[in-house]
PDB file of C-alpha atoms in Angstrom:
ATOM      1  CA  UNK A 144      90.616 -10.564  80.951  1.00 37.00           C
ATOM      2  CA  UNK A 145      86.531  -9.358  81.337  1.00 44.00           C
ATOM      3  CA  UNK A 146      87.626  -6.079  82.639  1.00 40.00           C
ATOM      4  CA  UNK A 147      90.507  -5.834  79.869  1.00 34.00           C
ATOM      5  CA  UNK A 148      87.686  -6.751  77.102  1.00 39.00           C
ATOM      6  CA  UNK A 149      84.733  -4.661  78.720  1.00 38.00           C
ATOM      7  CA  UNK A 150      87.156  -1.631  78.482  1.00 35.00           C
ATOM      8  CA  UNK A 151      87.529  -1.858  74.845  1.00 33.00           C
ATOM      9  CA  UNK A 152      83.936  -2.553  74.236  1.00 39.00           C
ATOM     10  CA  UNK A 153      83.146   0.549  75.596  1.00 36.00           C
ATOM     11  CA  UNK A 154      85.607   2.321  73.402  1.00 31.00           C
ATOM     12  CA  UNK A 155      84.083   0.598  70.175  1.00 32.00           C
ATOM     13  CA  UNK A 156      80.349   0.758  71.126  1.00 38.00           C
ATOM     14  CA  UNK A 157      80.383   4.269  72.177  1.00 35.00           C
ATOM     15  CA  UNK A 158      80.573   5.426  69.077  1.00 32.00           C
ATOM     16  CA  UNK A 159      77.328   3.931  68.537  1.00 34.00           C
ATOM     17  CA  UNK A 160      75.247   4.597  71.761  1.00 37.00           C
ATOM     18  CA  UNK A 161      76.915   8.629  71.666  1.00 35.00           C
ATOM     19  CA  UNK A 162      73.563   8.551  69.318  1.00 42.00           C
ATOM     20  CA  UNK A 163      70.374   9.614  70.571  1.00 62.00           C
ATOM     21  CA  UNK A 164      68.250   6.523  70.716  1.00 77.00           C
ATOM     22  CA  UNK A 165      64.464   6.043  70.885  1.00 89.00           C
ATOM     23  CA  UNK A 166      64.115   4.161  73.808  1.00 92.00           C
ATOM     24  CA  UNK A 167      60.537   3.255  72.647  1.00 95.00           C
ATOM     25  CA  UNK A 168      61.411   1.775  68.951  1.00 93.00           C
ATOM     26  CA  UNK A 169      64.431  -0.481  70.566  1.00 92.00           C
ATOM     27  CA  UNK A 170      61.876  -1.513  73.433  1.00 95.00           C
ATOM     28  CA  UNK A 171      58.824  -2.973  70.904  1.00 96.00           C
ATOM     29  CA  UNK A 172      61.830  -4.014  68.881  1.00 94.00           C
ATOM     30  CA  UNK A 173      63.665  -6.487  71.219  1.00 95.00           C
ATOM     31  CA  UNK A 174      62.362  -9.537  72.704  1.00 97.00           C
ATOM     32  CA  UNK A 175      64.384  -9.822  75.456  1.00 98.00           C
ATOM     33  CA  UNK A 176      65.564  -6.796  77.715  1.00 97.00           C
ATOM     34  CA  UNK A 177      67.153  -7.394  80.925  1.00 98.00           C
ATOM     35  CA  UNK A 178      69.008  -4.891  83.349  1.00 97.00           C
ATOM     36  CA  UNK A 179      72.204  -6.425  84.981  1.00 97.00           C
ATOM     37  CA  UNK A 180      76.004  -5.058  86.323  1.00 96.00           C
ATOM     38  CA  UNK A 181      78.962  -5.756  84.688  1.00 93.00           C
ATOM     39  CA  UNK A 182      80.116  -9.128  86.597  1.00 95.00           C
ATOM     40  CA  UNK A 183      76.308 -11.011  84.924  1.00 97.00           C
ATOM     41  CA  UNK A 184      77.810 -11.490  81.496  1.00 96.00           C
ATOM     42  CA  UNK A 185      81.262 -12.040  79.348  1.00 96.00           C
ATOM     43  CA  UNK A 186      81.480 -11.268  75.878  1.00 93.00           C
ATOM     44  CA  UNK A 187      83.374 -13.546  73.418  1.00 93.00           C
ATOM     45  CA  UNK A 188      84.541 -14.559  69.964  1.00 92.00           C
ATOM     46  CA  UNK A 189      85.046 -18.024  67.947  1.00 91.00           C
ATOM     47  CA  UNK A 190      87.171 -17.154  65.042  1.00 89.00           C
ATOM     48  CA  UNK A 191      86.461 -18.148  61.968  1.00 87.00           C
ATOM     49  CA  UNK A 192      89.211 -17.605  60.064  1.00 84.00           C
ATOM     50  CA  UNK A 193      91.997 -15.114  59.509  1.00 76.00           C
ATOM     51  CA  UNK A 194      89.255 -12.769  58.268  1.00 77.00           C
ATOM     52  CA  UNK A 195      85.931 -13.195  59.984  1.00 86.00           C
ATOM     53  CA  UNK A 196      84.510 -14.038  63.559  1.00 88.00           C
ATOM     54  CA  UNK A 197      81.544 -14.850  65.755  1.00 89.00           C
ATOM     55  CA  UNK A 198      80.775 -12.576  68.482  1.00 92.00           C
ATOM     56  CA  UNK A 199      78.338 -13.573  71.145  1.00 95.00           C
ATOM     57  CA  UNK A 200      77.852 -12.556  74.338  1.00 95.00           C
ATOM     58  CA  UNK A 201      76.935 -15.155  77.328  1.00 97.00           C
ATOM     59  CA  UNK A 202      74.640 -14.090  80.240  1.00 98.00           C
ATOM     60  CA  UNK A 203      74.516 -16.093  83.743  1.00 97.00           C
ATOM     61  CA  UNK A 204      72.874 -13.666  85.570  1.00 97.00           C
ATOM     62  CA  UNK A 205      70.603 -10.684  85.884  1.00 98.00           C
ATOM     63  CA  UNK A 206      69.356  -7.735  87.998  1.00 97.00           C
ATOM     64  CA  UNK A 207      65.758  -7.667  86.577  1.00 97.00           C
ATOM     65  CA  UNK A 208      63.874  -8.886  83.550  1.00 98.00           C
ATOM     66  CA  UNK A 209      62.226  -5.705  81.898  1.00 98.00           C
ATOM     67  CA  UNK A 210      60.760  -7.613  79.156  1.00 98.00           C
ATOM     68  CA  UNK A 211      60.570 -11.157  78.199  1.00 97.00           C
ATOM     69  CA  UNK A 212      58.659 -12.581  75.232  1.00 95.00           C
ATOM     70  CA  UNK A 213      61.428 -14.628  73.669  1.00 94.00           C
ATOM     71  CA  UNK A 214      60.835 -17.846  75.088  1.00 92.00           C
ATOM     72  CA  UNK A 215      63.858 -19.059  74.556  1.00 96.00           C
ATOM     73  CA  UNK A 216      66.663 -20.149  77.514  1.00 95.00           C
ATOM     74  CA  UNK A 217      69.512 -16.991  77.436  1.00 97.00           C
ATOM     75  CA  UNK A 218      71.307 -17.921  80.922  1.00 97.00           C
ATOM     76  CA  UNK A 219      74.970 -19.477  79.831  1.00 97.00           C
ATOM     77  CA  UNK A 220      73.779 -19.399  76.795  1.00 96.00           C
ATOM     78  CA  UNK A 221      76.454 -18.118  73.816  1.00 95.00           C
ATOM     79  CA  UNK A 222      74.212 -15.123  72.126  1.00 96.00           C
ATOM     80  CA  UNK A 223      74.937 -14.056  68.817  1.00 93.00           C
ATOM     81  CA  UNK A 224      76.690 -10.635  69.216  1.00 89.00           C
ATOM     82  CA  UNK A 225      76.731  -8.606  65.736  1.00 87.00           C
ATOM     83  CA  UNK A 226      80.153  -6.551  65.338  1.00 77.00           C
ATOM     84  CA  UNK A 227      81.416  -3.574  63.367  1.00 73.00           C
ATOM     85  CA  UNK A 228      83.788  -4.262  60.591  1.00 63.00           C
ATOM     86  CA  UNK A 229      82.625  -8.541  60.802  1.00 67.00           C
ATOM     87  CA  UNK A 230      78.999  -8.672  60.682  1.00 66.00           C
ATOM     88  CA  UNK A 231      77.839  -5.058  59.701  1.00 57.00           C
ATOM     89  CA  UNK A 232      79.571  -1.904  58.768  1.00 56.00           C
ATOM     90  CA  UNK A 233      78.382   1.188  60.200  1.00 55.00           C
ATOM     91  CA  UNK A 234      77.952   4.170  57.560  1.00 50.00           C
ATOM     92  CA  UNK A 235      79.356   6.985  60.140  1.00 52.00           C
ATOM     93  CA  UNK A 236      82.590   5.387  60.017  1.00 46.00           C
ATOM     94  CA  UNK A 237      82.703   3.930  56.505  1.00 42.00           C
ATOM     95  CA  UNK A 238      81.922   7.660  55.703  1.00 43.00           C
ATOM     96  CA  UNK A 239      83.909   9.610  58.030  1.00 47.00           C
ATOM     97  CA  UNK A 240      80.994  10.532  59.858  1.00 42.00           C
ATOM     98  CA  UNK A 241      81.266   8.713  63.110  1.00 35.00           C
ATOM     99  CA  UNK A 242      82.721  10.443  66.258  1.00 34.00           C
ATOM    100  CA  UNK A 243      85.705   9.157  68.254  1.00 32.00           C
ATOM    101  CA  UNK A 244      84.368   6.946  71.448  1.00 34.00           C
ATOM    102  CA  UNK A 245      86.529   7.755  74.794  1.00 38.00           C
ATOM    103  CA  UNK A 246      86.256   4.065  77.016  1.00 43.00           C
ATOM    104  CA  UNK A 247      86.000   5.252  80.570  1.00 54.00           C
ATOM    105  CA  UNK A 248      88.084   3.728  83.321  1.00 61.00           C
ATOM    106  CA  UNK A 249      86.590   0.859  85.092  1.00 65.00           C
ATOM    107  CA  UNK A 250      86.906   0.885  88.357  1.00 74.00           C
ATOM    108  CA  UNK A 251      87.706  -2.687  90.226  1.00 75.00           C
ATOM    109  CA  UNK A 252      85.807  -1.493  93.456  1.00 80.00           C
ATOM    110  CA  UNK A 253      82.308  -0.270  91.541  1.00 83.00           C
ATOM    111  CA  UNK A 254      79.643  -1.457  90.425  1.00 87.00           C
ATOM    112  CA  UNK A 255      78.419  -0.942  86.870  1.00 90.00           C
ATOM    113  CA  UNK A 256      75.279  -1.175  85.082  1.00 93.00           C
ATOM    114  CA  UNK A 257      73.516  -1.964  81.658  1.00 93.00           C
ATOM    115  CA  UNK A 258      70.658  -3.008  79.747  1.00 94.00           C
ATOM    116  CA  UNK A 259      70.773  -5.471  77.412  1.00 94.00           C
ATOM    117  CA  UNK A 260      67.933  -5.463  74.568  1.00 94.00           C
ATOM    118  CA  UNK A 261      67.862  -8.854  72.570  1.00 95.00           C
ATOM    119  CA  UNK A 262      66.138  -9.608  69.066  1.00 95.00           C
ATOM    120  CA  UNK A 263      64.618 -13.100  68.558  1.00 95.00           C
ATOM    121  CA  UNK A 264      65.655 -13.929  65.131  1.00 89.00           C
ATOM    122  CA  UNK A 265      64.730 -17.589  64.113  1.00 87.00           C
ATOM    123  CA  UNK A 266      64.342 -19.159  67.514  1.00 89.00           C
ATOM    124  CA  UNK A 267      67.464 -17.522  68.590  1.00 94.00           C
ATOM    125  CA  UNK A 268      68.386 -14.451  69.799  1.00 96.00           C
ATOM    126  CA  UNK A 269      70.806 -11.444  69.172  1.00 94.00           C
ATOM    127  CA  UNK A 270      72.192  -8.764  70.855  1.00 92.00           C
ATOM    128  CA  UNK A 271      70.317  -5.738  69.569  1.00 90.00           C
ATOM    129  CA  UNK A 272      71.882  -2.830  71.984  1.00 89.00           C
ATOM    130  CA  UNK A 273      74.161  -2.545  75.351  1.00 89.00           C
ATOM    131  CA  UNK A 274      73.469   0.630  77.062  1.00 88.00           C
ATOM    132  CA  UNK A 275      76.154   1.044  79.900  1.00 84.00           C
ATOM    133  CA  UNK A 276      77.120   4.500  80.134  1.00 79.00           C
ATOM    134  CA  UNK A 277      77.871   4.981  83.893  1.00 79.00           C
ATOM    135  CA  UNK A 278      75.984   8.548  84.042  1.00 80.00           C
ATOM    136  CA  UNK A 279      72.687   6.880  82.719  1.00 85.00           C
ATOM    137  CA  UNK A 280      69.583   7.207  85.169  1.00 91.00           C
ATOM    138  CA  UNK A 281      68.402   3.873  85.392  1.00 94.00           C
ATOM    139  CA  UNK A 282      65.861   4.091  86.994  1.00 94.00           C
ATOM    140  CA  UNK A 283      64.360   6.792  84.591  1.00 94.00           C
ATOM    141  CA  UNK A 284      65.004   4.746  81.610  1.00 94.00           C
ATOM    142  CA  UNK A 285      63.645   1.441  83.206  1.00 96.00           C
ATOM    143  CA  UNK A 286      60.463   3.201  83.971  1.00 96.00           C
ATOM    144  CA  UNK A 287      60.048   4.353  80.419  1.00 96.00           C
ATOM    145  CA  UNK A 288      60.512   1.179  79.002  1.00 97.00           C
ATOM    146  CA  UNK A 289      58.032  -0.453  81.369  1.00 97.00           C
ATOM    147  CA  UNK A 290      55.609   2.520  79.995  1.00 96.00           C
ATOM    148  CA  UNK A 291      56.692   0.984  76.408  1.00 97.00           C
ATOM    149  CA  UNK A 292      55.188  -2.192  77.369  1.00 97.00           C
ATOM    150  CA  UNK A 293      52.234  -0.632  78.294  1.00 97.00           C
ATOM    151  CA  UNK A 294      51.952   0.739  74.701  1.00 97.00           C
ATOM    152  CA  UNK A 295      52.111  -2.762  73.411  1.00 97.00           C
ATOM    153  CA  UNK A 296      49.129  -4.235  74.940  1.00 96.00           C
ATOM    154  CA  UNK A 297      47.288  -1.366  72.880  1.00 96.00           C
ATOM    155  CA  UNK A 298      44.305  -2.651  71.210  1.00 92.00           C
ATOM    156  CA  UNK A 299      43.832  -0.302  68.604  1.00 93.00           C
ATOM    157  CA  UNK A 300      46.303   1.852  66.064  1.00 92.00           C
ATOM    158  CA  UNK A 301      44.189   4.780  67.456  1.00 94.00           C
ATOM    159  CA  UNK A 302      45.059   4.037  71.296  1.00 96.00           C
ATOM    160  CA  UNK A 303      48.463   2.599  70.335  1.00 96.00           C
ATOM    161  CA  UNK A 304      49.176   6.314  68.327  1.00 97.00           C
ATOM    162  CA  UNK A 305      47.632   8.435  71.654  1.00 97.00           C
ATOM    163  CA  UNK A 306      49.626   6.774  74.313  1.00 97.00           C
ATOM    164  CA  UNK A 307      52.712   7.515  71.985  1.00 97.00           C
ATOM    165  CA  UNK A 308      52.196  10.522  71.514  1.00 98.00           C
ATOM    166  CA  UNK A 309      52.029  10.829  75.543  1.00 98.00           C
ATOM    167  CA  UNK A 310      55.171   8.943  75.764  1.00 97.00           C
ATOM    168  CA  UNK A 311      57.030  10.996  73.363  1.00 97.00           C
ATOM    169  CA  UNK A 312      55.628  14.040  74.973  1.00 97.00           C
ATOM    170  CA  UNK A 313      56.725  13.125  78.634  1.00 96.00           C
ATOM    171  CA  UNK A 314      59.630  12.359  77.174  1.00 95.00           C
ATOM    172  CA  UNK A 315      59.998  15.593  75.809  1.00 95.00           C
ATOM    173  CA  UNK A 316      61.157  14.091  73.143  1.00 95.00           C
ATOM    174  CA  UNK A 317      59.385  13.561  69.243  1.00 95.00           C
ATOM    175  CA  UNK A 318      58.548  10.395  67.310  1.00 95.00           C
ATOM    176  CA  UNK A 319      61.120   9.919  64.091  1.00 91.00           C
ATOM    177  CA  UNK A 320      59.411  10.009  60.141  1.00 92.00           C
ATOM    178  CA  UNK A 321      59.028   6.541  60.318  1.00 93.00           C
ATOM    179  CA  UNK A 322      56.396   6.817  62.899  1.00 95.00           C
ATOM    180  CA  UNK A 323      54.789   9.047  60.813  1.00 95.00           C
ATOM    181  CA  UNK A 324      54.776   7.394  57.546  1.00 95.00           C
ATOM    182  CA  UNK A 325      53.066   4.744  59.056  1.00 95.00           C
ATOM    183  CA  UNK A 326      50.114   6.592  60.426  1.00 95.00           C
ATOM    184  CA  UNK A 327      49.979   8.108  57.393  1.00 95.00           C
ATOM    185  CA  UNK A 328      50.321   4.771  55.709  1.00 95.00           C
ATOM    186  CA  UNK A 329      47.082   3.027  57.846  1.00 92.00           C
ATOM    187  CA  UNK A 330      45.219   6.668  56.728  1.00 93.00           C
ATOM    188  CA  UNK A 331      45.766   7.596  60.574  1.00 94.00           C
ATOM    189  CA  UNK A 332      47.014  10.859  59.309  1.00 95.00           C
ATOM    190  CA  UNK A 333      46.082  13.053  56.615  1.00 94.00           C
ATOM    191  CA  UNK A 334      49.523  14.594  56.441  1.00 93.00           C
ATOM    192  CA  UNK A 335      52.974  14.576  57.968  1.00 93.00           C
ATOM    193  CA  UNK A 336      52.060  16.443  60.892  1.00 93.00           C
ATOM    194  CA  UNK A 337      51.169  15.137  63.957  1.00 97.00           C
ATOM    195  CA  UNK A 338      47.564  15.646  65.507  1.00 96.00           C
ATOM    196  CA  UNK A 339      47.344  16.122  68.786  1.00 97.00           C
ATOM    197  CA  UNK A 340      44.713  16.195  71.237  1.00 97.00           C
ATOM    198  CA  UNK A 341      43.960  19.450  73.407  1.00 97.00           C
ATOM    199  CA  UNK A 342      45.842  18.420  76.517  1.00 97.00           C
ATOM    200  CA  UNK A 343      48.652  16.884  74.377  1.00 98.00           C
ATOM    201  CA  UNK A 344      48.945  20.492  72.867  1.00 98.00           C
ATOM    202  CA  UNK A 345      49.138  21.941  76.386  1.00 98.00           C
ATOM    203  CA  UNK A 346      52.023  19.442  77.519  1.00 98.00           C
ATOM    204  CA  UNK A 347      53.790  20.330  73.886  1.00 98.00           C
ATOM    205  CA  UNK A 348      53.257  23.968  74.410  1.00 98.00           C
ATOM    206  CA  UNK A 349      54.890  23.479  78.327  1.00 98.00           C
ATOM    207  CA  UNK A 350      57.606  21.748  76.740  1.00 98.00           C
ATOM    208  CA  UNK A 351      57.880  24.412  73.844  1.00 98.00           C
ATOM    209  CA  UNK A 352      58.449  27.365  76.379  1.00 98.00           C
ATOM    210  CA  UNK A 353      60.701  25.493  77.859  1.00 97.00           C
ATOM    211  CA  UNK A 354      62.680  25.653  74.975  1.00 97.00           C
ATOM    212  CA  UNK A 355      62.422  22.349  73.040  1.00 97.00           C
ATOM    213  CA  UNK A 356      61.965  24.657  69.506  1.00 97.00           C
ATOM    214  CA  UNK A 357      61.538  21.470  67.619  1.00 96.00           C
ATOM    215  CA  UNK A 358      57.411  21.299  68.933  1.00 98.00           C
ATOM    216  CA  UNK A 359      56.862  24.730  67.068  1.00 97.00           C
ATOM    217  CA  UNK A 360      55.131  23.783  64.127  1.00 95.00           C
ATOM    218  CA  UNK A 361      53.056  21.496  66.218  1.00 96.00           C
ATOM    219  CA  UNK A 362      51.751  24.434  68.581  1.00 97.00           C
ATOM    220  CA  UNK A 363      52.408  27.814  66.857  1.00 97.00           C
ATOM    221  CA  UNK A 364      49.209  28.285  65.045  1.00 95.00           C
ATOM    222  CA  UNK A 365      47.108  26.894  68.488  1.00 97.00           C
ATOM    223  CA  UNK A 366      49.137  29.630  70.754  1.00 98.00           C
ATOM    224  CA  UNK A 367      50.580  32.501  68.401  1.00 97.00           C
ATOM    225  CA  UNK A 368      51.060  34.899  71.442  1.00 97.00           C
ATOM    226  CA  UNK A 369      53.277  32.408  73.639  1.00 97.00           C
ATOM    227  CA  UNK A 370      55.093  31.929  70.517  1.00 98.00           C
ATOM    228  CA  UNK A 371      55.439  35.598  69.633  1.00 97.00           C
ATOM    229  CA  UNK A 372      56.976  36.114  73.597  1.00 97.00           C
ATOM    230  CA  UNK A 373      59.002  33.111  73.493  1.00 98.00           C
ATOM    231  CA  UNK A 374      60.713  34.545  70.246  1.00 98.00           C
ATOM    232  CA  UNK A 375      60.912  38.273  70.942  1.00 97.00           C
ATOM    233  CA  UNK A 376      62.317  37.203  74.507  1.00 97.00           C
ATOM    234  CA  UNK A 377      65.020  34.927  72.523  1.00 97.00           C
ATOM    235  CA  UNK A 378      66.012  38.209  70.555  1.00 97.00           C
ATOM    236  CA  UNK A 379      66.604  39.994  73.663  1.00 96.00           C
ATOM    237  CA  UNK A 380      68.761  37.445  74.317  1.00 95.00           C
ATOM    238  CA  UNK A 381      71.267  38.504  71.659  1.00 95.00           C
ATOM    239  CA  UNK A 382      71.684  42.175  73.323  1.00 94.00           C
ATOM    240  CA  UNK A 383      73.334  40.823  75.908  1.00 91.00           C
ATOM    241  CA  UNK A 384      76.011  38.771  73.749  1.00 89.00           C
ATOM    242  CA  UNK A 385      79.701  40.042  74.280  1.00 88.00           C
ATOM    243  CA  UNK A 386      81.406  41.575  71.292  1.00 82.00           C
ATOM    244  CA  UNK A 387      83.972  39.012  71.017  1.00 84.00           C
ATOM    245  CA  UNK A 388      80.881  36.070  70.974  1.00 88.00           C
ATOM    246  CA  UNK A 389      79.728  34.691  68.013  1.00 91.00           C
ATOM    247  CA  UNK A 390      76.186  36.349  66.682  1.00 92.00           C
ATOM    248  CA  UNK A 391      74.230  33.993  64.547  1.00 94.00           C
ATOM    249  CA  UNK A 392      72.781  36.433  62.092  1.00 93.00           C
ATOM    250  CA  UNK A 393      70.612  32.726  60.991  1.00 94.00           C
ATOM    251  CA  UNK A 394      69.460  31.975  64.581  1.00 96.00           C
ATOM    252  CA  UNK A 395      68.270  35.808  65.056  1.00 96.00           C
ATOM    253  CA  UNK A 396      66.296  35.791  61.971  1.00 95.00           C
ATOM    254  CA  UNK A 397      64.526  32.493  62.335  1.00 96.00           C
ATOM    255  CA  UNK A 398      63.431  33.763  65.838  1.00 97.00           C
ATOM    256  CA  UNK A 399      62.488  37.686  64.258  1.00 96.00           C
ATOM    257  CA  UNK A 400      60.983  35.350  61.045  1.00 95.00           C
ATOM    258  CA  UNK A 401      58.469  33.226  63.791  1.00 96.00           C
ATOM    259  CA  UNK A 402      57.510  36.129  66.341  1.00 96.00           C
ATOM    260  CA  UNK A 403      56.729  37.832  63.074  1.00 95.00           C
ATOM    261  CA  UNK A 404      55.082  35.237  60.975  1.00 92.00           C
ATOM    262  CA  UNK A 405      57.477  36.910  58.216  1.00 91.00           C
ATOM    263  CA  UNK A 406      59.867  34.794  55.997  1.00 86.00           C
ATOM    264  CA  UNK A 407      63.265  35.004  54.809  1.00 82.00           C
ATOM    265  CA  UNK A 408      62.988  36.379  51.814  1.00 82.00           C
ATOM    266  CA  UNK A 409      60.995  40.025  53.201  1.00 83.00           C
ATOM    267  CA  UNK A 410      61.399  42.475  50.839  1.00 83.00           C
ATOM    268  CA  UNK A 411      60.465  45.306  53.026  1.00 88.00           C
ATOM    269  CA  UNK A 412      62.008  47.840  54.468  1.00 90.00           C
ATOM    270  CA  UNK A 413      62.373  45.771  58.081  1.00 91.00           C
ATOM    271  CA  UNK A 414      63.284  43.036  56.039  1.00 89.00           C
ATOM    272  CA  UNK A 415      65.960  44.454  54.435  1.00 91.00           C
ATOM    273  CA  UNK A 416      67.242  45.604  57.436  1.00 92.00           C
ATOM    274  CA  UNK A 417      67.182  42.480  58.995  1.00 92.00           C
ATOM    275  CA  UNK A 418      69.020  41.338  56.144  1.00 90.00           C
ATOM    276  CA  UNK A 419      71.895  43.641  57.010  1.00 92.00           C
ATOM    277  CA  UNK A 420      72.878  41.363  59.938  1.00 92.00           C
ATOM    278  CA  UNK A 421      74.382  39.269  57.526  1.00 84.00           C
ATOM    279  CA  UNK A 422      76.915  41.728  56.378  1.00 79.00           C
ATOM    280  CA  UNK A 423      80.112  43.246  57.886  1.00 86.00           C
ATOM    281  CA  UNK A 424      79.021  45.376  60.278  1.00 89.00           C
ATOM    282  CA  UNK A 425      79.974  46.884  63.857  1.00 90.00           C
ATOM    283  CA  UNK A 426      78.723  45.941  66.887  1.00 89.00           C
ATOM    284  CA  UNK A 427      77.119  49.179  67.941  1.00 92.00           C
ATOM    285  CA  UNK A 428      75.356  48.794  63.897  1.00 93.00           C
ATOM    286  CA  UNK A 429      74.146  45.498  65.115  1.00 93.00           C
ATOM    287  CA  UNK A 430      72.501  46.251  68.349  1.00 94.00           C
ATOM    288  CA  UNK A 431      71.198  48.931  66.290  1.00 96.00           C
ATOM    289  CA  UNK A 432      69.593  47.099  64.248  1.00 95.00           C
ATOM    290  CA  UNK A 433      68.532  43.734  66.619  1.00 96.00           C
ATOM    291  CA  UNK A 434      66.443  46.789  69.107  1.00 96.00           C
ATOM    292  CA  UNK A 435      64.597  47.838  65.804  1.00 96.00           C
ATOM    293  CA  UNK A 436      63.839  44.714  64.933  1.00 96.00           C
ATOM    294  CA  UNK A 437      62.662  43.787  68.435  1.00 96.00           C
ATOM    295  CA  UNK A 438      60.683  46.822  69.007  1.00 96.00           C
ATOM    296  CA  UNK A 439      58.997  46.097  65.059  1.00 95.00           C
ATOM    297  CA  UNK A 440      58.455  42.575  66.191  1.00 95.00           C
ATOM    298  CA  UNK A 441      56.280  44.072  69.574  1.00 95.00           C
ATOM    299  CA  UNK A 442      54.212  46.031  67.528  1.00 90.00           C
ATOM    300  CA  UNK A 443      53.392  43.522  64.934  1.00 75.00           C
ATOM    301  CA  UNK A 444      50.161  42.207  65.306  1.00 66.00           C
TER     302      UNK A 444
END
């Protein structure tokens, strides 16, 4: 019956966990986090009525505990397990939003693995988040949340905002506007940009020319030259396109816009041509037209 049930939990759930998640928000957010396989826990329901039900989920053993601060008894014990449609309705889905989850086949012979993050809510806990995916590292993500812990015994919003920033950066990864709008909030920041410190520029830069695009407005102005190269090597890129693969007339201009410091609404002559890209135009016209602007985007100082 556990294997039946664990099979369609993976079907429901991985609609939810498809999501990116930031490992360090769930991490300061749970209580509880423990790593375990498959055969430590059993989920359940107690119904209700025709309409409703309580989920919980009921652990009686574990792997390792990766973070306890709870102090509350969770082995055998029936957890409060919030579901879709019962306790909470999830937007995507209500919205048509949501993808389709695809529960993968469960092997008898294996071995599988999770984490389970729990909230204490009350003097009782709930489940918060199941990661399980079979193709997770887990070492990789057990070592960041031990680095998350770290963060928490911070003593000050200024080191507790630095050793985020490292996190996020080793991560290669960004913190969300909520992050922000706190600092901002405490009169950390001045503005919604991050501020960095000279070797957390460097490691953004790395990550940058790596091609993580989302860190260029953090480190365009501080290196305008690795910038320029990264973008005039991107439109290169486009020469060697197919004619039967899709051009993105948007994606060439953003990356002629930034090696240029131009925007989209250039009036020039270059501009206009750029503009052209848009239109209905041949292949040969377009390669045309891409080497100008590459060769105008060289020059430009």
């Amino acid at each position: 019956m556990k294997k039946i049930f664990f099979a369609l939990f993976i079907l429901i759930q991985s609609v939810i966990h498809s999501q990116n998640i930031d490992l360090r928000n769930l991490t300061m957010n749970s209580n509880l986090i423990l790593f375990v396989e498959s055969s430590d826990f059993d989920y359940g329901n107690k119904y209700i009525n025709d309409h409703s039900k309580a989920g919980f989920i009921k652990v009686n053993n574990y792997e390792e505990i990766l973070k306890n601060d709870s102090n509350i008894k969770f082995i055998d014990k029936e957890i409060f397990c919030p579901q879709s449609e019962n306790d909470y309705y999830d937007s995507n889905m209500i919205n048509g939003g949501g993808c389709m989850g695809i529960a993968e086949s469960i092997d008898s012979n294996r071995k599988y693995y999770g984490i389970l993050f729990f909230k204490k809510e009350k003097k009782k806990l709930t489940l918060l988040a199941h990661l399980f995916k079979s193709d997770f590292d887990w070492k990789n993500i057990i070592e960041k949340i031990k680095k998350v812990k770290e963060i928490e015994k911070s003593k000050s919003p200024e080191e507790r905002y630095e050793k985020s920033i490292d996190y996020y950066l080793k991560c290669k990864d960004l913190p969300n506007s909520d992050f922000i709008n706190y600092y901002r909030q405490v009169k950390f920041l001045k503005s919604d940009t991050l501020v960095l410190t000279e070797k957390q520029l460097i490691l953004a830069k790395d990550n940058f020319l790596e091609g993580n695009e989302r860190y260029y407005e953090l480190i365009s102005k501080k290196f305008p030259e690795e910038v320029k190269q990264f973008y005039i090597n991107k439109m290169k890129g486009f020469l060697n396109q197919n004619e039967d693969e899709y051009f993105s007339s948007y994606d060439f201009s953003e990356a002629y816009e930034r090696a240029t410091n131009t925007n989209f609404m250039d009036d020039s002559v270059i501009g206009k041509l750029k503009g052209k890209l848009s239109d209905e135009i041949t292949p040969k016209e377009r390669i045309g037209i891409i080497q100008t602007l590459i060769q105008n985007a060289a020059q430009e100082d």
